[in-house]
XYZ file of C-alpha atoms in Angstrom:
397
model
C -8.323 -19.934 -12.522
C -10.689 -19.202 -15.844
C -11.820 -22.704 -17.088
C -12.889 -20.837 -20.497
C -12.294 -22.490 -23.627
C -11.124 -26.054 -22.243
C -11.685 -28.890 -23.780
C -12.732 -31.358 -21.139
C -16.198 -30.108 -20.866
C -17.923 -33.739 -19.389
C -20.446 -35.207 -21.063
C -23.920 -34.319 -20.503
C -27.011 -33.641 -23.179
C -28.724 -30.826 -22.772
C -32.798 -31.546 -22.048
C -35.417 -29.407 -21.527
C -36.060 -27.600 -18.674
C -39.888 -29.298 -17.947
C -38.243 -32.469 -18.855
C -35.378 -32.120 -16.333
C -37.557 -31.056 -13.494
C -40.448 -32.867 -13.878
C -40.229 -36.281 -15.652
C -36.339 -36.919 -15.846
C -35.680 -40.736 -14.084
C -33.864 -40.147 -10.101
C -31.620 -41.540 -8.351
C -31.208 -41.555 -4.938
C -28.413 -40.453 -2.879
C -27.346 -40.378 0.647
C -26.093 -36.910 1.130
C -24.982 -33.195 2.616
C -27.291 -29.875 1.810
C -24.255 -29.013 0.576
C -23.635 -30.959 -1.337
C -27.389 -31.066 -2.776
C -26.860 -27.390 -3.689
C -23.856 -28.054 -5.858
C -25.107 -31.004 -7.339
C -28.173 -28.769 -8.806
C -25.927 -26.712 -10.139
C -24.092 -29.311 -11.645
C -27.021 -29.879 -13.784
C -27.999 -26.080 -14.120
C -25.323 -25.355 -17.269
C -23.934 -22.628 -15.342
C -21.470 -20.539 -16.688
C -19.796 -19.126 -13.757
C -19.611 -18.931 -10.028
C -18.054 -16.458 -7.793
C -17.264 -17.736 -3.863
C -16.144 -16.304 -1.039
C -16.014 -17.981 2.127
C -17.637 -17.556 5.518
C -19.114 -20.601 7.644
C -21.491 -22.423 6.894
C -21.766 -21.605 3.445
C -18.029 -21.877 2.557
C -18.661 -26.152 2.015
C -20.997 -24.918 -0.592
C -18.443 -22.770 -3.453
C -15.534 -25.218 -1.699
C -18.102 -27.832 -3.649
C -18.784 -25.303 -6.984
C -15.173 -24.766 -6.977
C -14.349 -28.673 -7.284
C -16.890 -29.019 -10.405
C -15.344 -26.115 -12.290
C -12.105 -28.504 -11.571
C -13.948 -30.884 -13.404
C -15.361 -29.191 -16.652
C -18.976 -28.295 -15.627
C -18.543 -24.522 -15.294
C -17.164 -22.792 -17.673
C -15.658 -20.263 -15.254
C -14.869 -19.958 -11.310
C -13.456 -17.787 -9.151
C -12.328 -16.346 -5.538
C -13.591 -12.793 -4.484
C -11.503 -10.957 -2.078
C -14.794 -10.042 -0.147
C -18.456 -10.321 0.037
C -19.694 -6.971 -1.657
C -16.998 -7.557 -4.531
C -18.567 -11.046 -5.219
C -22.231 -10.322 -5.181
C -20.952 -7.419 -7.836
C -19.060 -9.449 -9.904
C -22.385 -11.927 -10.140
C -24.375 -9.052 -10.952
C -21.766 -7.623 -13.663
C -21.773 -11.435 -15.161
C -25.113 -11.143 -15.446
C -25.409 -8.682 -17.795
C -23.304 -9.492 -19.996
C -25.275 -12.381 -20.526
C -23.668 -15.349 -18.422
C -25.937 -17.874 -15.933
C -24.618 -17.092 -12.455
C -24.421 -18.515 -9.237
C -23.289 -17.978 -5.984
C -23.379 -18.574 -2.034
C -23.375 -16.734 1.270
C -24.594 -16.487 5.154
C -25.366 -14.620 7.549
C -22.489 -11.643 8.039
C -21.849 -12.253 4.532
C -25.191 -11.847 3.046
C -25.323 -8.306 4.998
C -21.937 -7.013 3.586
C -23.187 -8.144 -0.093
C -26.944 -6.643 0.605
C -26.424 -3.372 -1.168
C -24.825 -5.106 -4.274
C -27.869 -8.078 -3.967
C -30.950 -5.479 -3.541
C -29.666 -3.690 -6.732
C -30.005 -7.182 -8.299
C -34.026 -7.695 -8.938
C -34.788 -3.441 -10.250
C -31.651 -4.118 -12.626
C -33.775 -7.598 -13.378
C -30.799 -10.089 -13.222
C -32.174 -13.400 -13.034
C -29.547 -15.084 -10.736
C -29.020 -18.202 -8.438
C -28.079 -16.762 -5.136
C -27.686 -19.438 -2.703
C -28.431 -18.223 1.826
C -27.085 -20.636 4.005
C -28.691 -18.907 7.207
C -26.327 -18.512 10.098
C -26.549 -15.631 13.053
C -25.460 -12.286 12.368
C -25.662 -10.060 15.356
C -22.966 -9.962 18.657
C -21.330 -11.788 19.879
C -20.124 -13.578 17.426
C -21.288 -17.378 16.704
C -20.990 -19.703 13.213
C -24.593 -21.265 14.932
C -28.069 -21.657 12.677
C -30.979 -19.082 12.902
C -32.662 -17.347 10.245
C -33.185 -14.267 10.716
C -31.487 -13.084 7.989
C -34.261 -14.024 5.615
C -35.977 -11.125 6.737
C -33.470 -8.986 5.748
C -33.918 -10.131 1.599
C -37.806 -9.638 2.211
C -38.269 -7.017 0.835
C -35.559 -6.228 -2.471
C -38.145 -7.872 -4.766
C -36.328 -11.287 -5.343
C -38.151 -14.092 -5.085
C -37.269 -16.406 -1.811
C -37.474 -20.171 -1.339
C -36.630 -21.621 2.164
C -35.922 -25.212 2.112
C -36.873 -27.872 4.463
C -34.064 -30.362 4.041
C -32.106 -31.809 2.002
C -34.178 -32.892 -1.116
C -35.387 -29.778 -0.760
C -32.445 -27.945 -1.562
C -31.356 -30.064 -4.655
C -35.543 -29.033 -6.063
C -35.372 -25.798 -5.251
C -31.972 -24.449 -6.304
C -32.448 -26.275 -9.706
C -35.768 -24.844 -10.034
C -34.372 -21.866 -9.005
C -32.870 -21.308 -12.664
C -35.593 -22.112 -14.628
C -37.979 -19.828 -13.169
C -35.034 -16.659 -12.883
C -35.120 -16.831 -16.648
C -38.544 -17.482 -17.297
C -38.965 -13.888 -19.681
C -41.991 -13.063 -17.471
C -39.990 -13.277 -13.965
C -36.065 -12.590 -15.092
C -35.147 -11.582 -11.519
C -33.042 -13.087 -8.728
C -33.977 -15.852 -6.624
C -32.798 -16.876 -3.159
C -32.743 -19.962 -2.041
C -32.094 -20.234 1.886
C -31.563 -23.438 4.282
C -30.365 -23.594 7.735
C -26.906 -24.143 8.059
C -25.303 -27.288 9.837
C -29.031 -28.325 10.531
C -29.209 -28.991 6.645
C -25.921 -27.829 4.853
C -23.664 -30.553 6.913
C -26.535 -33.485 8.070
C -27.300 -35.783 5.684
C -30.486 -36.801 3.982
C -31.878 -39.018 1.059
C -32.122 -37.129 -1.956
C -33.237 -38.210 -5.245
C -31.631 -36.964 -7.984
C -31.702 -36.414 -11.561
C -28.978 -38.018 -13.777
C -25.528 -36.624 -13.492
C -25.356 -36.331 -17.325
C -28.095 -34.491 -18.268
C -28.215 -30.151 -17.640
C -30.671 -27.762 -18.342
C -30.707 -25.718 -22.095
C -27.935 -22.278 -22.045
C -29.407 -19.158 -20.851
C -30.446 -17.069 -23.591
C -29.828 -13.167 -22.252
C -31.845 -12.254 -25.243
C -35.316 -13.814 -24.265
C -35.669 -11.338 -21.900
C -37.532 -8.235 -20.631
C -33.962 -6.501 -20.340
C -31.421 -6.866 -23.323
C -27.687 -7.995 -22.165
C -25.319 -5.804 -22.080
C -22.908 -6.244 -24.900
C -20.766 -4.305 -27.826
C -24.303 -3.382 -29.289
C -26.670 -2.799 -26.411
C -25.425 0.211 -23.833
C -26.163 -0.756 -20.353
C -29.612 1.613 -19.822
C -30.656 0.016 -17.259
C -27.348 1.155 -15.201
C -29.377 4.412 -15.055
C -26.595 7.401 -14.879
C -28.921 10.278 -17.072
C -28.744 13.566 -15.243
C -32.867 14.529 -15.480
C -33.460 11.088 -13.882
C -31.027 11.783 -10.712
C -31.363 15.288 -10.310
C -35.266 16.061 -11.012
C -37.910 14.946 -8.124
C -40.630 14.511 -11.116
C -38.795 12.184 -12.917
C -36.661 10.664 -10.318
C -40.648 9.918 -8.213
C -41.956 8.627 -11.182
C -39.794 6.172 -13.063
C -38.193 4.715 -9.823
C -42.145 4.041 -8.735
C -43.282 2.354 -11.804
C -39.860 0.431 -11.616
C -40.350 -0.443 -8.447
C -44.222 -1.795 -9.403
C -42.473 -4.048 -12.537
C -40.282 -5.593 -10.016
C -43.154 -6.818 -7.568
C -44.860 -8.118 -10.391
C -42.788 -9.667 -11.565
C -42.200 -11.736 -8.655
C -45.766 -12.216 -7.928
C -45.765 -13.667 -10.932
C -42.977 -16.273 -10.373
C -46.229 -17.957 -8.313
C -47.172 -19.482 -11.682
C -43.725 -21.721 -12.266
C -43.532 -22.349 -8.148
C -46.829 -24.577 -8.460
C -45.343 -25.986 -11.602
C -42.049 -26.939 -10.669
C -42.132 -27.232 -7.005
C -45.950 -28.313 -6.340
C -47.014 -25.307 -5.404
C -45.690 -22.656 -2.866
C -47.641 -24.792 0.218
C -47.296 -27.858 1.160
C -50.761 -29.266 3.834
C -50.763 -32.148 5.578
C -54.517 -32.675 7.312
C -56.204 -30.121 5.613
C -59.505 -30.522 8.161
C -57.526 -30.147 11.570
C -58.619 -27.584 14.296
C -55.002 -26.473 14.795
C -52.145 -26.414 12.591
C -48.061 -25.806 13.034
C -47.261 -23.149 10.154
C -43.605 -23.509 9.784
C -40.969 -23.079 6.783
C -37.579 -24.969 6.802
C -35.847 -26.656 9.518
C -38.981 -25.610 11.610
C -41.052 -27.042 9.600
C -39.440 -30.529 9.932
C -39.465 -29.817 13.749
C -43.707 -29.215 12.841
C -44.108 -32.367 10.824
C -43.343 -34.354 14.166
C -44.863 -32.411 16.231
C -47.935 -33.290 14.274
C -47.631 -36.835 13.925
C -46.679 -37.037 17.784
C -50.291 -34.946 18.290
C -51.904 -37.222 15.597
C -51.127 -40.183 17.715
C -52.195 -38.296 20.791
C -56.148 -38.223 18.815
C -55.496 -34.277 18.574
C -56.952 -33.077 15.238
C -53.434 -30.891 14.193
C -52.408 -30.433 10.505
C -49.041 -29.152 9.108
C -48.675 -26.056 7.151
C -44.883 -26.046 5.557
C -44.499 -22.941 3.484
C -41.940 -23.415 0.772
C -42.514 -19.545 -0.631
C -41.795 -17.153 1.604
C -41.786 -13.932 -1.614
C -43.968 -14.150 -3.565
C -45.943 -15.098 -0.455
C -48.925 -17.467 -0.324
C -51.391 -14.986 0.511
C -54.482 -16.966 -0.898
C -53.291 -20.353 0.469
C -52.659 -19.135 3.275
C -55.991 -17.919 4.044
C -57.325 -20.697 1.991
C -56.126 -23.772 5.145
C -56.411 -22.015 7.654
C -60.087 -20.539 7.100
C -61.564 -23.038 9.803
C -58.614 -22.856 12.713
C -59.049 -22.445 15.946
C -55.614 -22.013 16.462
C -51.924 -21.701 14.535
C -48.555 -22.076 15.738
C -45.981 -20.350 14.377
C -42.482 -22.570 15.184
C -38.899 -20.538 14.161
C -35.559 -20.462 14.278
C -34.843 -16.678 14.817
C -35.888 -13.852 17.726
C -37.867 -11.696 15.438
C -40.591 -14.126 14.602
C -40.616 -12.933 10.522
C -42.738 -15.500 9.643
C -45.818 -15.297 12.022
C -45.656 -11.947 11.388
C -45.991 -12.628 7.810
C -49.002 -15.119 8.246
C -51.144 -12.638 11.242
C -50.912 -10.313 7.543
C -52.664 -12.303 5.662
C -55.350 -13.642 8.356
C -58.342 -11.218 8.831
C -58.875 -13.309 12.516
C -55.230 -13.492 12.894
C -55.376 -13.285 17.555
C -54.946 -17.215 16.315
C -51.979 -17.482 15.262
C -49.116 -18.044 18.661
C -45.974 -16.657 17.174
C -43.741 -19.055 18.471
C -41.940 -21.805 20.023
C -39.015 -19.693 18.835
C -35.459 -20.963 19.083
C -32.336 -18.581 18.332
C -28.711 -18.327 18.238
C -27.902 -21.789 17.405
C -29.992 -23.726 19.488
C -32.434 -26.646 18.061
C -36.259 -26.458 18.396
C -37.218 -29.547 20.462
C -40.326 -31.192 19.233
C -41.394 -30.851 23.192
C -41.495 -27.079 22.973
C -44.291 -27.542 19.551
C -46.426 -29.992 22.171
C -46.656 -27.688 24.670
C -47.796 -24.668 22.451
C -50.665 -27.697 20.963
C -51.833 -28.621 24.354
C -52.641 -25.522 25.213
C -54.524 -24.587 22.545
C -56.845 -27.648 22.897
C -56.994 -26.701 26.585
C -55.179 -29.376 27.414
C -52.811 -29.111 30.975
C -49.547 -31.547 30.528
C -47.577 -31.598 33.513
C -43.933 -29.832 32.681
C -41.237 -31.847 33.396
C -37.900 -29.502 34.909
C -34.809 -31.199 33.933
C -31.373 -30.358 36.556
């Protein structure tokens, strides 16, 4: 299925990354989140995409396969399972290619051992994570508990609210990942079905423009080629068997990976307008949310303001690096912080609590999981409670 060497590549001109992301004209389209991710890949000058189907990710990689058939990618194939797909991505990136793949739920967990090695090997791959339930009983419904599994491997993790975010975050991810002072993978997450299979308006850059190709020699770790051995695929016996050497080398390298993660923040500011969005910064009560929960939180804030309540929103775009300083600054005078989520464990609430000195103001929830929607009314109940307002709750029989 290789597309290498074909002469039918579409006419796209290479433009500067800053121009494409920040200045190029945009055209408004009404498309699904899956289409938005594929459209970003179309403009990213990707060398190879490797697919393995799993709902609700399958449509993304199906569309990326169509891009290969149209000549926008040099190579594309279906792996035999998720671990193999993620390992093959690693090999392609080590060899100097710009690579993309996507997965969902159990697929992420199956490939996680390989994915967790990407940051340590300084592989600037881009991973789409279209979230779904991961635990028994089997379900394919939306739930983002799987993001919790990505937070401690070293990669940059972005969480998209809607179709526009999916396009912007994915295109920017290729640029951020390959910055020489970052050079680690970026995951672009969004809720399956709620975003991937629903349509929204997306302002997209022209399809006849694309990013410059990856330069694998502008890197802190050189690519594996005929002249350079795979030095970072460590097989040296003293490193493996000497406790002192093993501790020292691994500790230093982990520090560098996480320093690289932090250095990504300046590019998140440059290309995505910062790691958070704030609505009504002088509010007494804030809703802090990411992904689809931010969309529901936005509606709850609108309703609350219509009732004369001083409520604001903090939308978290970047989960890693986590915007610790920014969140502390915005919430320094808040009387209550409500964190709605699409998972049972409350991973975002834990992150917010960890950065606030007065974290007793954080209200973890409401939370829905297993594929349920998040009614605005549930967030409104938390808002009323924060203001001490007693509202008669309607019981639906």
